[in-house]
Amino acid sequence: MVTSTLDRPDRLTAAHAPPKISLLDRARRVAIETARIHADDVDKQARFPREAIEALRKEHLLSAGIPRELGGGGADIVELGTICEALAQECAATGMIYAMHVIQVACIVRHHANAPFFGAFLRDICERQLLLASVTSEVGVGGETRTSIAAVVREAGRYTVEKNATTISYGAEADALLLTARASANAAPGDQVLVLLCSGEYSLEKKSNWDTLGMRGTCSPAFHVRASGPDDRILPVPFATISSETMVPYSHILWSSAWLGIATSALARARAFVRMQARSKPGAVPPGALRLAEASSQLQLMSNNVYEVADEWHRLTIRPDAEHDDALSSIALALKMNNLKIATSQLVVDIVNRALSICGIHGYRNDSTFAVGRHLRDAHSAALMVANDRIYNNNASLLLVLKDD
Amino acid sequence: MKDEIRNILRDHARLAAAIDSIGDDTDLYQAGMTSHASVNVMLALEGLLDIEFPDRMLRRSVFESISAIDRAVEELLASR
C-alpha cells in the first residue's frame, strides 16, 4: 500500500484542517458507509450518487489533489488512484465521477501558472468542496478532444463562448465546468484553450437523456452550453500542453484505477461464492476454484499495470527538472499511457466475465449477493471512454517514429 | 533547407493558411498542424534527407516552427 503524505505534521489552519485519518481511510469510509448502500438505486434510477458525493465533501476529499499550502489534501497521483479504486469497488459511478473531478482539478493545479484568479479558485474548492465537470466533447468533431468548433470571443476584459457538447458527465450537478474551445474566432481547430465556467456565469440546456447500459449514475447527457465572464477564467497555458501533460495521463491512470475497483469488486464476489461452495463440501475443491485462480492472475496483471504506470508518472513529476520534463513529453511515455488504458479497459470486462462464469446463475441474478450484472454493464463503458480504436490509431502513428533508443 | 522544410509542410502539415504566409517563427500548431500531421512531417523529412529523429527530439517543441525544425535537421545532418 502507498505511504500517505498525510502522515506528515499538518501545517494547515484549524479552519480547514481535514480530519486526521488518511485520505484512503476516509475514502473507504465513504465507499462502505455511503456509496455501497445507494449503488443499486443509483444504477436502477440512473441518478446522480448525491449521498456519496456529499459524503466525499464532508471528508474533504474533493480537494484531495490540491497542494496542502492551498488547503488541500496534497495527495499524489498514486494516492488519488487508490481513492478512485476504493470508491469504484462499491459504486463505479461514484468512483468515475470522483476520477473525472480530480482530473479537472489537476489541470488547474498543474497549469494555472500562478494566475491570481486560479490560486483563489483552488482555495475556494478546498473551502467549499466544489465539484468540477468537464466539457471536452462537442457535436461535429467526431470524438476528437484535441479539436474544437466552438471559439472563445474576448472583448473588453470578458469572454463569451457557446458550445454544443455531446456529453457532460454530472454537468447538471457540478459547481463549475472546464470547457475546451478554440482560442479565438480565427484560431485553427487544434488551437484550443481551457476556460473555467464559474457558477452564475453559464447556463446549460439539456439536449438528450442519459439512459445507458452502464455507468448510469454519471448522468452524462448532451447539453448546449452558454457562458460569459471575466477573461481571467481562461487558463494561461494552451490546451495542447494541458492535454498531453495532465489531462490524458491523469485520465488514463485514474480511469484505470476506477476500472480496477470494478474488477476487484466482481472478483471479491466470485471469491466469496467459491468459499461458500468449499464450505458446503469440505475436502472437494469447488469447480469454480480453478477459474478463480485464473481470474486472480488477470487481476494482478491489471493492478500491476495501473500502479506501475502511476508510480512512474509520480517519479517523473515529483521533482521537475529538464531530464524529467523530457521523459514526460516523450512519445515512449505517451505510448505507455495509451497502452495502460487499452489494456485495463479490456481486462476489466474479461475479469468481470470470469466472475460471472464462476458465480453462474447467482452472479446473473440481480437480487443475489453475488450479482455482477451492474459490474459487467459498468465495465463495458471502459472501451468507449475515448474509443480504444482511436487510441490504437494514435499509437500506430506514434510507433512509426519511435526508435526505442 | 528552410525551403525544403516549407515544401514538406505544404504537403503534409495540413495548415489552415497558405505556406507562404507562414513565417520562420510562426507557431505551426496554432496554424493548424495536428500532432498526427507532425508525425507525417517528421516521416517525410526522414525520407527526404535520410536522417532519423532520435526519441529525444520527438517533442512538440522541436516541430513548433520552421526555425525549430531547421535547427533540429541541421543538428542531425552535422552529426551524420
GROMACS .gro file of C-alpha atoms in nm:
model
  485
    1MET     CA    1   0.000   0.000   0.000
    2VAL     CA    2   0.107   0.354  -0.062
    3THR     CA    3   0.253   0.564   0.217
    4SER     CA    4   0.023   0.855   0.278
    5THR     CA    5   0.164   1.204   0.270
    6LEU     CA    6  -0.095   1.285   0.533
    7ASP     CA    7   0.121   1.120   0.796
    8ARG     CA    8   0.334   1.434   0.793
    9PRO     CA    9   0.257   1.706   1.051
   10ASP     CA   10  -0.032   1.923   0.946
   11ARG     CA   11   0.058   2.284   0.866
   12LEU     CA   12  -0.295   2.395   0.791
   13THR     CA   13  -0.500   2.640   0.989
   14ALA     CA   14  -0.765   2.483   1.204
   15ALA     CA   15  -1.035   2.641   0.985
   16HIS     CA   16  -0.998   2.392   0.704
   17ALA     CA   17  -0.786   2.126   0.859
   18PRO     CA   18  -0.914   1.791   0.732
   19PRO     CA   19  -0.982   1.504   0.970
   20LYS     CA   20  -0.661   1.338   1.090
   21ILE     CA   21  -0.711   0.997   0.937
   22SER     CA   22  -0.559   0.915   0.598
   23LEU     CA   23  -0.724   1.010   0.271
   24LEU     CA   24  -0.760   0.646   0.173
   25ASP     CA   25  -0.925   0.554   0.503
   26ARG     CA   26  -1.169   0.840   0.457
   27ALA     CA   27  -1.243   0.723   0.102
   28ARG     CA   28  -1.301   0.367   0.225
   29ARG     CA   29  -1.541   0.502   0.485
   30VAL     CA   30  -1.738   0.689   0.217
   31ALA     CA   31  -1.735   0.379  -0.005
   32ILE     CA   32  -1.856   0.135   0.259
   33GLU     CA   33  -2.086   0.353   0.469
   34THR     CA   34  -2.249   0.550   0.185
   35ALA     CA   35  -2.166   0.453  -0.175
   36ARG     CA   36  -2.236   0.082  -0.115
   37ILE     CA   37  -2.581   0.148   0.028
   38HIS     CA   38  -2.704   0.357  -0.265
   39ALA     CA   39  -2.516   0.194  -0.556
   40ASP     CA   40  -2.802  -0.024  -0.680
   41ASP     CA   41  -3.055   0.258  -0.660
   42VAL     CA   42  -2.817   0.499  -0.838
   43ASP     CA   43  -2.782   0.238  -1.114
   44LYS     CA   44  -3.150   0.149  -1.131
   45GLN     CA   45  -3.274   0.510  -1.142
   46ALA     CA   46  -2.977   0.638  -1.348
   47ARG     CA   47  -2.947   0.913  -1.090
   48PHE     CA   48  -2.653   1.114  -0.956
   49PRO     CA   49  -2.495   0.948  -0.647
   50ARG     CA   50  -2.565   1.258  -0.439
   51GLU     CA   51  -2.526   1.084  -0.100
   52ALA     CA   52  -2.176   0.957  -0.183
   53ILE     CA   53  -2.062   1.288  -0.333
   54GLU     CA   54  -2.195   1.471  -0.026
   55ALA     CA   55  -2.002   1.226   0.194
   56LEU     CA   56  -1.687   1.296  -0.010
   57ARG     CA   57  -1.741   1.668   0.056
   58LYS     CA   58  -1.775   1.607   0.431
   59GLU     CA   59  -1.448   1.412   0.427
   60HIS     CA   60  -1.275   1.698   0.235
   61LEU     CA   61  -1.192   1.453  -0.043
   62LEU     CA   62  -1.291   1.683  -0.330
   63SER     CA   63  -0.973   1.880  -0.252
   64ALA     CA   64  -0.750   1.575  -0.200
   65GLY     CA   65  -0.543   1.654  -0.512
   66ILE     CA   66  -0.481   2.021  -0.425
   67PRO     CA   67  -0.147   2.111  -0.258
   68ARG     CA   68  -0.158   2.141   0.119
   69GLU     CA   69  -0.038   2.503   0.113
   70LEU     CA   70  -0.362   2.593  -0.065
   71GLY     CA   71  -0.571   2.399   0.186
   72GLY     CA   72  -0.598   2.068   0.001
   73GLY     CA   73  -0.502   1.712   0.089
   74GLY     CA   74  -0.174   1.713  -0.107
   75ALA     CA   75  -0.237   1.365  -0.250
   76ASP     CA   76  -0.019   1.240  -0.534
   77ILE     CA   77  -0.145   1.050  -0.837
   78VAL     CA   78  -0.091   0.710  -0.674
   79GLU     CA   79  -0.299   0.804  -0.370
   80LEU     CA   80  -0.568   0.958  -0.589
   81GLY     CA   81  -0.577   0.631  -0.783
   82THR     CA   82  -0.628   0.427  -0.465
   83ILE     CA   83  -0.921   0.654  -0.372
   84CYS     CA   84  -1.085   0.607  -0.716
   85GLU     CA   85  -1.034   0.232  -0.682
   86ALA     CA   86  -1.182   0.219  -0.330
   87LEU     CA   87  -1.491   0.417  -0.433
   88ALA     CA   88  -1.546   0.221  -0.756
   89GLN     CA   89  -1.539  -0.106  -0.562
   90GLU     CA   90  -1.871  -0.008  -0.410
   91CYS     CA   91  -2.020   0.223  -0.676
   92ALA     CA   92  -1.847   0.257  -1.013
   93ALA     CA   93  -2.037   0.577  -1.097
   94THR     CA   94  -1.912   0.742  -0.777
   95GLY     CA   95  -1.555   0.626  -0.846
   96MET     CA   96  -1.568   0.753  -1.204
   97ILE     CA   97  -1.723   1.089  -1.108
   98TYR     CA   98  -1.450   1.130  -0.847
   99ALA     CA   99  -1.183   1.043  -1.106
  100MET     CA  100  -1.322   1.294  -1.356
  101HIS     CA  101  -1.339   1.567  -1.091
  102VAL     CA  102  -0.980   1.500  -0.980
  103ILE     CA  103  -0.860   1.518  -1.343
  104GLN     CA  104  -1.018   1.864  -1.384
  105VAL     CA  105  -0.868   1.987  -1.059
  106ALA     CA  106  -0.524   1.858  -1.165
  107CYS     CA  107  -0.544   2.056  -1.491
  108ILE     CA  108  -0.584   2.376  -1.287
  109VAL     CA  109  -0.328   2.283  -1.020
  110ARG     CA  110  -0.062   2.198  -1.276
  111HIS     CA  111  -0.126   2.471  -1.535
  112HIS     CA  112  -0.258   2.785  -1.366
  113ALA     CA  113   0.094   2.936  -1.379
  114ASN     CA  114   0.034   3.133  -1.057
  115ALA     CA  115  -0.254   3.330  -1.209
  116PRO     CA  116  -0.419   3.501  -0.907
  117PHE     CA  117  -0.775   3.408  -1.003
  118PHE     CA  118  -0.694   3.037  -1.024
  119GLY     CA  119  -0.497   3.037  -0.698
  120ALA     CA  120  -0.804   3.183  -0.527
  121PHE     CA  121  -1.032   2.936  -0.704
  122LEU     CA  122  -0.826   2.638  -0.583
  123ARG     CA  123  -0.862   2.767  -0.224
  124ASP     CA  124  -1.230   2.801  -0.292
  125ILE     CA  125  -1.251   2.434  -0.397
  126CYS     CA  126  -1.090   2.339  -0.064
  127GLU     CA  127  -1.315   2.558   0.148
  128ARG     CA  128  -1.644   2.492  -0.030
  129GLN     CA  129  -1.564   2.142  -0.167
  130LEU     CA  130  -1.671   2.238  -0.520
  131LEU     CA  131  -1.733   1.963  -0.778
  132LEU     CA  132  -1.580   2.022  -1.125
  133ALA     CA  133  -1.703   1.869  -1.451
  134SER     CA  134  -1.552   1.864  -1.798
  135VAL     CA  135  -1.683   1.992  -2.132
  136THR     CA  136  -1.435   1.849  -2.383
  137SER     CA  137  -1.686   1.675  -2.611
  138GLU     CA  138  -1.854   1.859  -2.897
  139VAL     CA  139  -2.106   1.782  -3.167
  140GLY     CA  140  -1.927   1.769  -3.504
  141VAL     CA  141  -1.566   1.691  -3.404
  142GLY     CA  142  -1.610   1.313  -3.417
  143GLY     CA  143  -1.491   1.247  -3.063
  144GLU     CA  144  -1.154   1.416  -3.113
  145THR     CA  145  -1.098   1.620  -2.796
  146ARG     CA  146  -0.797   1.800  -2.945
  147THR     CA  147  -1.024   1.971  -3.196
  148SER     CA  148  -1.288   2.236  -3.128
  149ILE     CA  149  -1.551   2.413  -3.333
  150ALA     CA  150  -1.667   2.643  -3.052
  151ALA     CA  151  -1.449   2.951  -3.006
  152VAL     CA  152  -1.387   3.188  -2.718
  153VAL     CA  153  -1.451   3.553  -2.805
  154ARG     CA  154  -1.261   3.804  -2.590
  155GLU     CA  155  -1.366   4.165  -2.566
  156ALA     CA  156  -1.303   4.438  -2.307
  157GLY     CA  157  -1.174   4.201  -2.041
  158ARG     CA  158  -1.454   3.947  -2.083
  159TYR     CA  159  -1.502   3.620  -2.268
  160THR     CA  160  -1.809   3.461  -2.421
  161VAL     CA  161  -1.842   3.107  -2.555
  162GLU     CA  162  -2.116   2.877  -2.675
  163LYS     CA  163  -2.075   2.503  -2.726
  164ASN     CA  164  -2.286   2.202  -2.821
  165ALA     CA  165  -2.148   1.924  -2.601
  166THR     CA  166  -2.235   1.565  -2.689
  167THR     CA  167  -2.196   1.467  -2.325
  168ILE     CA  168  -2.118   1.638  -1.995
  169SER     CA  169  -2.086   1.391  -1.710
  170TYR     CA  170  -2.275   1.517  -1.400
  171GLY     CA  171  -2.297   1.851  -1.582
  172ALA     CA  172  -2.621   1.946  -1.410
  173GLU     CA  173  -2.477   1.860  -1.066
  174ALA     CA  174  -2.136   2.026  -1.092
  175ASP     CA  175  -2.041   2.356  -0.927
  176ALA     CA  176  -1.814   2.464  -1.215
  177LEU     CA  177  -1.714   2.339  -1.560
  178LEU     CA  178  -1.385   2.330  -1.751
  179LEU     CA  179  -1.458   2.378  -2.122
  180THR     CA  180  -1.236   2.346  -2.429
  181ALA     CA  181  -1.277   2.587  -2.719
  182ARG     CA  182  -1.068   2.748  -2.991
  183ALA     CA  183  -0.856   3.036  -2.858
  184SER     CA  184  -1.033   3.290  -3.082
  185ALA     CA  185  -1.283   3.309  -3.367
  186ASN     CA  186  -0.995   3.285  -3.620
  187ALA     CA  187  -0.800   3.010  -3.444
  188ALA     CA  188  -0.732   2.671  -3.607
  189PRO     CA  189  -0.940   2.376  -3.475
  190GLY     CA  190  -0.643   2.248  -3.271
  191ASP     CA  191  -0.550   2.587  -3.122
  192GLN     CA  192  -0.753   2.544  -2.804
  193VAL     CA  193  -0.778   2.696  -2.457
  194LEU     CA  194  -0.938   2.567  -2.138
  195VAL     CA  195  -1.193   2.800  -1.977
  196LEU     CA  196  -1.332   2.772  -1.626
  197LEU     CA  197  -1.707   2.831  -1.625
  198CYS     CA  198  -1.792   2.951  -1.275
  199SER     CA  199  -2.131   2.921  -1.112
  200GLY     CA  200  -2.356   3.203  -1.226
  201GLU     CA  201  -2.151   3.258  -1.543
  202TYR     CA  202  -2.301   2.978  -1.754
  203SER     CA  203  -2.628   2.815  -1.846
  204LEU     CA  204  -2.696   2.458  -1.956
  205GLU     CA  205  -2.973   2.346  -2.186
  206LYS     CA  206  -3.020   1.969  -2.169
  207LYS     CA  207  -3.034   1.817  -2.518
  208SER     CA  208  -3.072   1.443  -2.451
  209ASN     CA  209  -3.146   1.187  -2.183
  210TRP     CA  210  -2.898   0.957  -2.012
  211ASP     CA  211  -3.041   0.607  -2.028
  212THR     CA  212  -2.741   0.382  -2.084
  213LEU     CA  213  -2.622   0.026  -2.039
  214GLY     CA  214  -2.387   0.113  -1.752
  215MET     CA  215  -2.224   0.399  -1.563
  216ARG     CA  216  -2.580   0.523  -1.527
  217GLY     CA  217  -2.509   0.734  -1.221
  218THR     CA  218  -2.261   0.957  -1.405
  219CYS     CA  219  -2.565   1.132  -1.564
  220SER     CA  220  -2.387   1.240  -1.883
  221PRO     CA  221  -2.643   1.376  -2.134
  222ALA     CA  222  -2.582   1.624  -2.416
  223PHE     CA  223  -2.603   1.994  -2.328
  224HIS     CA  224  -2.594   2.326  -2.506
  225VAL     CA  225  -2.360   2.547  -2.301
  226ARG     CA  226  -2.361   2.928  -2.300
  227ALA     CA  227  -2.109   3.116  -2.088
  228SER     CA  228  -1.974   3.463  -2.033
  229GLY     CA  229  -1.742   3.603  -1.765
  230PRO     CA  230  -1.420   3.787  -1.688
  231ASP     CA  231  -1.140   3.665  -1.918
  232ASP     CA  232  -0.910   3.567  -1.630
  233ARG     CA  233  -1.114   3.241  -1.633
  234ILE     CA  234  -0.907   3.125  -1.932
  235LEU     CA  235  -0.610   2.909  -1.825
  236PRO     CA  236  -0.286   3.080  -1.936
  237VAL     CA  237  -0.139   2.761  -2.091
  238PRO     CA  238  -0.252   2.621  -2.433
  239PHE     CA  239  -0.485   2.320  -2.403
  240ALA     CA  240  -0.240   2.122  -2.621
  241THR     CA  241   0.006   2.131  -2.331
  242ILE     CA  242  -0.258   2.071  -2.062
  243SER     CA  243  -0.395   1.776  -2.258
  244SER     CA  244  -0.066   1.595  -2.311
  245GLU     CA  245   0.095   1.680  -1.976
  246THR     CA  246  -0.203   1.632  -1.748
  247MET     CA  247  -0.549   1.557  -1.884
  248VAL     CA  248  -0.457   1.246  -2.086
  249PRO     CA  249  -0.215   1.087  -1.836
  250TYR     CA  250  -0.439   1.161  -1.537
  251SER     CA  251  -0.743   1.028  -1.724
  252HIS     CA  252  -0.577   0.705  -1.823
  253ILE     CA  253  -0.433   0.640  -1.477
  254LEU     CA  254  -0.742   0.737  -1.277
  255TRP     CA  255  -0.998   0.578  -1.510
  256SER     CA  256  -0.790   0.259  -1.497
  257SER     CA  257  -0.792   0.283  -1.117
  258ALA     CA  258  -1.171   0.306  -1.115
  259TRP     CA  259  -1.196   0.008  -1.352
  260LEU     CA  260  -0.960  -0.181  -1.122
  261GLY     CA  261  -1.213  -0.116  -0.845
  262ILE     CA  262  -1.491  -0.270  -1.058
  263ALA     CA  263  -1.281  -0.578  -1.137
  264THR     CA  264  -1.170  -0.617  -0.774
  265SER     CA  265  -1.529  -0.598  -0.652
  266ALA     CA  266  -1.660  -0.853  -0.905
  267LEU     CA  267  -1.381  -1.092  -0.820
  268ALA     CA  268  -1.444  -1.044  -0.446
  269ARG     CA  269  -1.798  -1.169  -0.507
  270ALA     CA  270  -1.667  -1.467  -0.704
  271ARG     CA  271  -1.421  -1.548  -0.423
  272ALA     CA  272  -1.698  -1.534  -0.165
  273PHE     CA  273  -1.905  -1.764  -0.384
  274VAL     CA  274  -1.626  -2.020  -0.421
  275ARG     CA  275  -1.556  -2.011  -0.046
  276MET     CA  276  -1.924  -2.076   0.019
  277GLN     CA  277  -1.912  -2.376  -0.216
  278ALA     CA  278  -1.597  -2.505  -0.048
  279ARG     CA  279  -1.752  -2.483   0.297
  280SER     CA  280  -2.055  -2.683   0.185
  281LYS     CA  281  -1.832  -2.975   0.074
  282PRO     CA  282  -1.508  -2.972   0.274
  283GLY     CA  283  -1.236  -3.180   0.108
  284ALA     CA  284  -1.356  -3.122  -0.250
  285VAL     CA  285  -1.214  -2.823  -0.443
  286PRO     CA  286  -1.518  -2.648  -0.596
  287PRO     CA  287  -1.534  -2.634  -0.978
  288GLY     CA  288  -1.515  -2.255  -0.977
  289ALA     CA  289  -1.188  -2.251  -0.782
  290LEU     CA  290  -0.974  -2.312  -1.089
  291ARG     CA  291  -1.149  -2.033  -1.281
  292LEU     CA  292  -1.098  -1.812  -0.976
  293ALA     CA  293  -0.724  -1.886  -0.978
  294GLU     CA  294  -0.709  -1.779  -1.344
  295ALA     CA  295  -0.908  -1.463  -1.280
  296SER     CA  296  -0.692  -1.373  -0.982
  297SER     CA  297  -0.384  -1.379  -1.204
  298GLN     CA  298  -0.559  -1.145  -1.451
  299LEU     CA  299  -0.650  -0.908  -1.169
  300GLN     CA  300  -0.287  -0.895  -1.056
  301LEU     CA  301  -0.182  -0.817  -1.413
  302MET     CA  302  -0.431  -0.531  -1.422
  303SER     CA  303  -0.336  -0.397  -1.080
  304ASN     CA  304   0.037  -0.409  -1.152
  305ASN     CA  305  -0.018  -0.225  -1.480
  306VAL     CA  306  -0.211   0.056  -1.310
  307TYR     CA  307   0.031   0.103  -1.021
  308GLU     CA  308   0.348   0.070  -1.227
  309VAL     CA  309   0.239   0.348  -1.465
  310ALA     CA  310   0.104   0.565  -1.180
  311ASP     CA  311   0.434   0.521  -0.992
  312GLU     CA  312   0.638   0.611  -1.298
  313TRP     CA  313   0.429   0.925  -1.353
  314HIS     CA  314   0.471   1.017  -0.988
  315ARG     CA  315   0.850   0.970  -1.005
  316LEU     CA  316   0.872   1.190  -1.314
  317THR     CA  317   0.658   1.471  -1.176
  318ILE     CA  318   0.766   1.490  -0.812
  319ARG     CA  319   1.090   1.676  -0.881
  320PRO     CA  320   1.058   1.869  -1.205
  321ASP     CA  321   1.386   1.906  -1.394
  322ALA     CA  322   1.492   1.908  -1.757
  323GLU     CA  323   1.552   1.533  -1.777
  324HIS     CA  324   1.216   1.451  -1.622
  325ASP     CA  325   1.040   1.707  -1.842
  326ASP     CA  326   1.188   1.536  -2.149
  327ALA     CA  327   1.064   1.199  -2.027
  328LEU     CA  328   0.719   1.340  -1.951
  329SER     CA  329   0.674   1.475  -2.302
  330SER     CA  330   0.829   1.170  -2.467
  331ILE     CA  331   0.647   0.952  -2.716
  332ALA     CA  332   0.750   0.645  -2.519
  333LEU     CA  333   0.553   0.763  -2.216
  334ALA     CA  334   0.251   0.866  -2.427
  335LEU     CA  335   0.253   0.517  -2.575
  336LYS     CA  336   0.272   0.359  -2.229
  337MET     CA  337  -0.020   0.571  -2.102
  338ASN     CA  338  -0.229   0.474  -2.404
  339ASN     CA  339  -0.138   0.108  -2.360
  340LEU     CA  340  -0.247   0.126  -1.997
  341LYS     CA  341  -0.593   0.250  -2.097
  342ILE     CA  342  -0.635  -0.010  -2.370
  343ALA     CA  343  -0.519  -0.299  -2.151
  344THR     CA  344  -0.719  -0.215  -1.839
  345SER     CA  345  -1.038  -0.134  -2.031
  346GLN     CA  346  -1.021  -0.484  -2.179
  347LEU     CA  347  -0.908  -0.660  -1.863
  348VAL     CA  348  -1.196  -0.519  -1.658
  349VAL     CA  349  -1.452  -0.678  -1.892
  350ASP     CA  350  -1.255  -1.002  -1.902
  351ILE     CA  351  -1.230  -1.026  -1.522
  352VAL     CA  352  -1.597  -0.943  -1.461
  353ASN     CA  353  -1.692  -1.205  -1.724
  354ARG     CA  354  -1.484  -1.461  -1.537
  355ALA     CA  355  -1.652  -1.362  -1.211
  356LEU     CA  356  -1.990  -1.412  -1.378
  357SER     CA  357  -1.899  -1.757  -1.503
  358ILE     CA  358  -1.775  -1.853  -1.156
  359CYS     CA  359  -2.091  -1.733  -0.979
  360GLY     CA  360  -2.318  -1.877  -1.251
  361ILE     CA  361  -2.686  -1.808  -1.201
  362HIS     CA  362  -2.610  -1.640  -0.867
  363GLY     CA  363  -2.399  -1.384  -1.049
  364TYR     CA  364  -2.656  -1.347  -1.324
  365ARG     CA  365  -2.942  -1.269  -1.087
  366ASN     CA  366  -2.977  -0.904  -0.991
  367ASP     CA  367  -3.118  -0.983  -0.646
  368SER     CA  368  -2.832  -1.207  -0.531
  369THR     CA  369  -2.543  -1.111  -0.302
  370PHE     CA  370  -2.315  -1.250  -0.577
  371ALA     CA  371  -2.473  -1.034  -0.854
  372VAL     CA  372  -2.218  -0.896  -1.103
  373GLY     CA  373  -2.459  -0.764  -1.369
  374ARG     CA  374  -2.402  -0.400  -1.271
  375HIS     CA  375  -2.026  -0.459  -1.274
  376LEU     CA  376  -2.045  -0.606  -1.623
  377ARG     CA  377  -2.255  -0.320  -1.759
  378ASP     CA  378  -2.029  -0.058  -1.595
  379ALA     CA  379  -1.717  -0.237  -1.723
  380HIS     CA  380  -1.831  -0.211  -2.084
  381SER     CA  381  -1.808   0.170  -2.067
  382ALA     CA  382  -1.429   0.146  -2.036
  383ALA     CA  383  -1.355   0.069  -2.401
  384LEU     CA  384  -1.581   0.356  -2.509
  385MET     CA  385  -1.446   0.637  -2.292
  386VAL     CA  386  -1.223   0.761  -2.574
  387ALA     CA  387  -1.273   0.466  -2.806
  388ASN     CA  388  -0.995   0.209  -2.794
  389ASP     CA  389  -0.971   0.212  -3.175
  390ARG     CA  390  -0.894   0.584  -3.167
  391ILE     CA  391  -0.616   0.520  -2.915
  392TYR     CA  392  -0.482   0.226  -3.119
  393ASN     CA  393  -0.471   0.457  -3.423
  394ASN     CA  394  -0.275   0.716  -3.226
  395ASN     CA  395  -0.033   0.451  -3.109
  396ALA     CA  396   0.001   0.318  -3.463
  397SER     CA  397   0.123   0.658  -3.581
  398LEU     CA  398   0.346   0.710  -3.274
  399LEU     CA  399   0.513   0.377  -3.345
  400LEU     CA  400   0.606   0.498  -3.695
  401VAL     CA  401   0.854   0.743  -3.546
  402LEU     CA  402   0.957   0.585  -3.214
  403LYS     CA  403   1.308   0.437  -3.230
  404ASP     CA  404   1.349   0.290  -2.881
  405ASP     CA  405   1.693   0.448  -2.850
  406MET     CA  406   1.695   2.388  -4.603
  407LYS     CA  407   1.405   2.607  -4.493
  408ASP     CA  408   1.264   2.588  -4.847
  409GLU     CA  409   1.269   2.208  -4.831
  410ILE     CA  410   1.101   2.221  -4.491
  411ARG     CA  411   0.836   2.454  -4.633
  412ASN     CA  412   0.769   2.213  -4.919
  413ILE     CA  413   0.721   1.927  -4.678
  414LEU     CA  414   0.497   2.136  -4.454
  415ARG     CA  415   0.290   2.233  -4.756
  416ASP     CA  416   0.239   1.868  -4.847
  417HIS     CA  417   0.196   1.716  -4.500
  418ALA     CA  418   0.125   1.968  -4.222
  419ARG     CA  419  -0.234   2.041  -4.325
  420LEU     CA  420  -0.202   2.403  -4.222
  421ALA     CA  421  -0.507   2.626  -4.233
  422ALA     CA  422  -0.315   2.904  -4.414
  423ALA     CA  423  -0.104   2.907  -4.733
  424ILE     CA  424   0.260   2.809  -4.667
  425ASP     CA  425   0.384   3.146  -4.800
  426SER     CA  426   0.204   3.324  -4.518
  427ILE     CA  427   0.384   3.114  -4.253
  428GLY     CA  428   0.688   3.292  -4.109
  429ASP     CA  429   1.001   3.111  -3.987
  430ASP     CA  430   0.888   3.154  -3.627
  431THR     CA  431   0.511   3.112  -3.672
  432ASP     CA  432   0.371   2.855  -3.427
  433LEU     CA  433   0.279   2.566  -3.656
  434TYR     CA  434   0.042   2.409  -3.405
  435GLN     CA  435  -0.150   2.734  -3.373
  436ALA     CA  436  -0.152   2.745  -3.753
  437GLY     CA  437  -0.343   2.416  -3.754
  438MET     CA  438  -0.083   2.137  -3.759
  439THR     CA  439  -0.210   1.845  -3.552
  440SER     CA  440   0.023   1.606  -3.372
  441HIS     CA  441  -0.082   1.342  -3.625
  442ALA     CA  442   0.024   1.573  -3.910
  443SER     CA  443   0.354   1.643  -3.734
  444VAL     CA  444   0.428   1.270  -3.745
  445ASN     CA  445   0.388   1.280  -4.124
  446VAL     CA  446   0.611   1.587  -4.147
  447MET     CA  447   0.875   1.401  -3.949
  448LEU     CA  448   0.848   1.089  -4.167
  449ALA     CA  449   0.874   1.300  -4.485
  450LEU     CA  450   1.185   1.478  -4.354
  451GLU     CA  451   1.343   1.146  -4.255
  452GLY     CA  452   1.273   1.006  -4.601
  453LEU     CA  453   1.392   1.310  -4.796
  454LEU     CA  454   1.711   1.375  -4.602
  455ASP     CA  455   1.794   1.018  -4.499
  456ILE     CA  456   1.802   1.109  -4.132
  457GLU     CA  457   1.636   0.972  -3.820
  458PHE     CA  458   1.494   1.190  -3.546
  459PRO     CA  459   1.607   1.024  -3.222
  460ASP     CA  460   1.346   0.983  -2.948
  461ARG     CA  461   1.490   1.278  -2.756
  462MET     CA  462   1.382   1.500  -3.047
  463LEU     CA  463   1.029   1.361  -3.071
  464ARG     CA  464   0.889   1.653  -2.880
  465ARG     CA  465   0.631   1.913  -2.954
  466SER     CA  466   0.883   2.197  -2.925
  467VAL     CA  467   1.109   2.053  -3.195
  468PHE     CA  468   0.831   2.084  -3.453
  469GLU     CA  469   0.668   2.404  -3.336
  470SER     CA  470   0.815   2.632  -3.606
  471ILE     CA  471   1.015   2.624  -3.929
  472SER     CA  472   1.316   2.762  -3.739
  473ALA     CA  473   1.289   2.492  -3.472
  474ILE     CA  474   1.266   2.215  -3.734
  475ASP     CA  475   1.559   2.370  -3.922
  476ARG     CA  476   1.776   2.369  -3.607
  477ALA     CA  477   1.694   2.004  -3.541
  478VAL     CA  478   1.760   1.900  -3.903
  479GLU     CA  479   2.092   2.090  -3.915
  480GLU     CA  480   2.199   1.921  -3.592
  481LEU     CA  481   2.116   1.578  -3.732
  482LEU     CA  482   2.290   1.647  -4.065
  483ALA     CA  483   2.601   1.777  -3.885
  484SER     CA  484   2.630   1.469  -3.665
  485ARG     CA  485   2.592   1.229  -3.955
   0.00000   0.00000   0.00000
